[in-house]
XYZ file of C-alpha atoms in Angstrom:
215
model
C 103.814 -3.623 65.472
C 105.538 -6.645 63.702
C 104.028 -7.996 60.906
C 103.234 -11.865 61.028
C 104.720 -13.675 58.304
C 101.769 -14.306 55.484
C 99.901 -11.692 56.931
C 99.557 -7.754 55.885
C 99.795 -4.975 58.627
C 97.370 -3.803 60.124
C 97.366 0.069 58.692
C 95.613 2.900 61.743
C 92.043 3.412 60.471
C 91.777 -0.603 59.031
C 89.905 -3.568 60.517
C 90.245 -6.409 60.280
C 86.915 -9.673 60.885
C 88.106 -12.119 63.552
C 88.579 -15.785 61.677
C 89.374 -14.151 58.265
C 93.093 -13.881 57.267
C 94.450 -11.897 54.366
C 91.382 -9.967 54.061
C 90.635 -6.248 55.291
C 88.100 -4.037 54.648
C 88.039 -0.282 55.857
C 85.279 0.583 57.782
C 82.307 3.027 56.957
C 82.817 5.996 58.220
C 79.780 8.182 59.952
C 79.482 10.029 56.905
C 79.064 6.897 54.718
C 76.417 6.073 55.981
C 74.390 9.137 56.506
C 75.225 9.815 53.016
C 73.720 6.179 52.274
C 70.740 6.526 54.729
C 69.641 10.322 53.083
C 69.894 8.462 49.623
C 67.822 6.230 50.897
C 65.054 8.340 52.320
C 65.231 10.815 49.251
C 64.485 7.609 47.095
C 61.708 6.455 49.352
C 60.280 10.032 49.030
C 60.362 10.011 45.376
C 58.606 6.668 45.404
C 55.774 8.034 47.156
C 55.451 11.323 45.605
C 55.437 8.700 42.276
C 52.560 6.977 43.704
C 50.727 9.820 44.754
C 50.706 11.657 41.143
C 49.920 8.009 39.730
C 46.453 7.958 42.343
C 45.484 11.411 40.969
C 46.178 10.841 37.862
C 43.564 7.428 37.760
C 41.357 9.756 39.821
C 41.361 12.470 37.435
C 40.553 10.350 34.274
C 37.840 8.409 36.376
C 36.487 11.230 36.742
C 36.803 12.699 33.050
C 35.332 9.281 31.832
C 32.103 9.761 33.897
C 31.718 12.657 32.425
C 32.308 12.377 29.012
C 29.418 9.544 29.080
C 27.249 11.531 30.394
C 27.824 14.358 27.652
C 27.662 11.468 25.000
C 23.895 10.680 26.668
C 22.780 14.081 26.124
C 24.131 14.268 23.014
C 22.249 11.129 21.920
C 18.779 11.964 23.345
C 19.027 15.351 21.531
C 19.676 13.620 18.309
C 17.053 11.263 18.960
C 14.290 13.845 19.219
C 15.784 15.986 16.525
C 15.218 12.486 14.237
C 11.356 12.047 15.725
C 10.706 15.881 14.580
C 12.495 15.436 11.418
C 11.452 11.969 9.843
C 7.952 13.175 9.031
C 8.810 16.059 7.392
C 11.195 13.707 5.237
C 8.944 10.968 4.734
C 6.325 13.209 3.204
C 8.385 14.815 0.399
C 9.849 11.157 -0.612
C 6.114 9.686 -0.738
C 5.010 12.432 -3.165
C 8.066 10.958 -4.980
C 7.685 7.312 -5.381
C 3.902 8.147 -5.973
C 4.808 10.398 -9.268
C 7.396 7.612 -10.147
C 4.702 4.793 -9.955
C 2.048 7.036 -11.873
C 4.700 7.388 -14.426
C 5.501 3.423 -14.756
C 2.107 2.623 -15.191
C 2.146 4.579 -18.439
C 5.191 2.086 -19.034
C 3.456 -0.631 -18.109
C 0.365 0.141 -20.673
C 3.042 0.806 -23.413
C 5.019 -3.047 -22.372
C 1.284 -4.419 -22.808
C 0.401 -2.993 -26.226
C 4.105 -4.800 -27.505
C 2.921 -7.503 -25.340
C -0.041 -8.205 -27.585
C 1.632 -7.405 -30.746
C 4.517 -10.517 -30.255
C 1.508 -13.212 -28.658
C -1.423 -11.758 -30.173
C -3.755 -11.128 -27.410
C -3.833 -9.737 -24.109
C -4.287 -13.000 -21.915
C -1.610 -13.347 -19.626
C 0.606 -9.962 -19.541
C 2.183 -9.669 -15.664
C 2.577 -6.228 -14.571
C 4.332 -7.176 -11.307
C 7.001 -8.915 -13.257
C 7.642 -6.875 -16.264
C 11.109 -5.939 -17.356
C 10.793 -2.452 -16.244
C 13.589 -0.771 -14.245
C 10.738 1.923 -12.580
C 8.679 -1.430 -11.676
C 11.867 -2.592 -10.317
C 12.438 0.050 -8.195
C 9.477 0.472 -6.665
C 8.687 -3.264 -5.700
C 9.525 -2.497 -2.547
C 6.765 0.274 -2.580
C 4.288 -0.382 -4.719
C 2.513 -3.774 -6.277
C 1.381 -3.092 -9.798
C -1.730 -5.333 -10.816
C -4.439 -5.734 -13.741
C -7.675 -5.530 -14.054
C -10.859 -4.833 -16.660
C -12.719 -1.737 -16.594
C -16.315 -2.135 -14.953
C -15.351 -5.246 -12.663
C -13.733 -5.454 -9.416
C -11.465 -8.242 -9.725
C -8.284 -6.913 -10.176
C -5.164 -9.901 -10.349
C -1.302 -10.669 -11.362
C -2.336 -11.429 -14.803
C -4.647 -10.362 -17.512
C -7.498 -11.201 -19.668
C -8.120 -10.959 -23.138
C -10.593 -8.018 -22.797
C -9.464 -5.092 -25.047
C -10.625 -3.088 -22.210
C -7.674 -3.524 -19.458
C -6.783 -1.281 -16.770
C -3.691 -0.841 -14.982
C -3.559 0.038 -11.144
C -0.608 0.837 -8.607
C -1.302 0.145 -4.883
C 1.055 1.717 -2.050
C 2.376 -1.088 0.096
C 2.141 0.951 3.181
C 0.232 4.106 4.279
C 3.423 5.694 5.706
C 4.223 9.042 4.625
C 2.279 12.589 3.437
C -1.124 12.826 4.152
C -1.873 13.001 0.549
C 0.242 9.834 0.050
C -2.757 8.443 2.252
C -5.376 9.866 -0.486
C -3.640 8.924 -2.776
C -2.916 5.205 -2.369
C -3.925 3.520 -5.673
C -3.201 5.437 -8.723
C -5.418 3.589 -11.916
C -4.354 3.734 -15.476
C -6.971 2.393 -18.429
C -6.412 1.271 -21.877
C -8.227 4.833 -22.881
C -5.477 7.233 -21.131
C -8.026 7.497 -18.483
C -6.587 8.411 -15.087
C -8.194 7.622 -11.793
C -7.015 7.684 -7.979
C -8.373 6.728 -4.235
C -7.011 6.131 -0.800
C -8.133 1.994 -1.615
C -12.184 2.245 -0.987
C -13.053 3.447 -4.757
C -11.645 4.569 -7.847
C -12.366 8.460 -8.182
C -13.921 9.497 -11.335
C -11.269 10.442 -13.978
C -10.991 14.097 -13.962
C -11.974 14.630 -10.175
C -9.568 17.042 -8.308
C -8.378 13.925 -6.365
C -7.276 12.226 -9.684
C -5.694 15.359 -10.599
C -3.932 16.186 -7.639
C -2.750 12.715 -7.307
C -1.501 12.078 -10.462
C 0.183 15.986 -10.790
């Protein structure tokens, strides 16, 4: 076969697209393109195999995460009720506490007024509730520390002239030990004299519930 001039020759195994000159492009063979085609499907099968690992693997921690809330619910009920049993039992032991702290700040309290009548002279007008005590302090939150005369009911934030003062302690709240309940209002007089009550009466000073109380 003659060559055209400007044009290549055709070689055996060469085509060549009608309407295109000076270009040629051999053709795929059979092989070619099975070759392409099983790259191709083993792609396609990877994909999928991809996709189904990726489904069990959001199945799998759907289901781990269902699970693991429901272990963290049982976990939190149990420490709930271990709390309910427990808090008494604590509450008790810390009442006894504060209560031997605020018998002990009312002596404090009886010392602050005797300096308190030394620098004005009298009695009239010492504040228990505000005196610069760190144990009154402390137990604000607890206890309200008031003054009173010994023989009269009135008790108040300030006090009298009288020589004959008395000092009392009164729980805020009845939470707590049973004998925390008893115990309530702890009473300190200008004598030493110690009395107690659960907020009806001052006990006798002496009486087993004074003792007890202010042990």
């Amino acid at each position: 076969m003659t060559a055209s001039p400007g044009r290549s020759p055709v070689q055996p195994g060469q085509w060549r697209p009608s309407g295109q000159s000076g270009c040629s492009r051999s053709a795929p063979s059979i092989r070619q393109s099975s070759a392409f085609l099983g790259h191709c499907f083993r792609r396609t099968d990877q994909w999928r195999r991809l996709g189904d690992m990726r489904a069990t693997a959001r199945s799998s921690c759907s289901d781990e995460t269902g699970f693991t809330l429901v272990e963290l619910m049982v976990v939190l009920a149990i420490v709930a009720i271990l709390v309910m049993v427990a808090m008494p039992a604590y509450r008790g032991p810390l009442a006894d506490a504060e209560r031997v702290g605020a018998g002990a700040c009312l002596v404090s309290l009886a010392t602050e007024m005797q300096l308190y009548r030394l620098r004005q002279g009298g009695f009239e007008g010492f504040r228990p509730d505000e005196a610069d005590l760190d144990c009154r302090r402390q137990l604000a939150g607890q206890y309200r520390f008031e003054v009173g005369v010994v023989g009269k009911a009135d008790w108040g934030r300030a006090s009298t002239d009288s020589p004959h003062w008395q000092l009392r302690a009164v729980r805020r709240s009845d939470t707590g030990s049973t004998g925390s309940g008893r115990c309530r209002i702890l009473v300190y007089r200008f004598d030493g004299g110690r009395a107690a009550s659960g907020g009806n009466s001052d006990s006798p000073d002496g009486s087993d519930l004074a003792t007890r109380c202010w042990g």
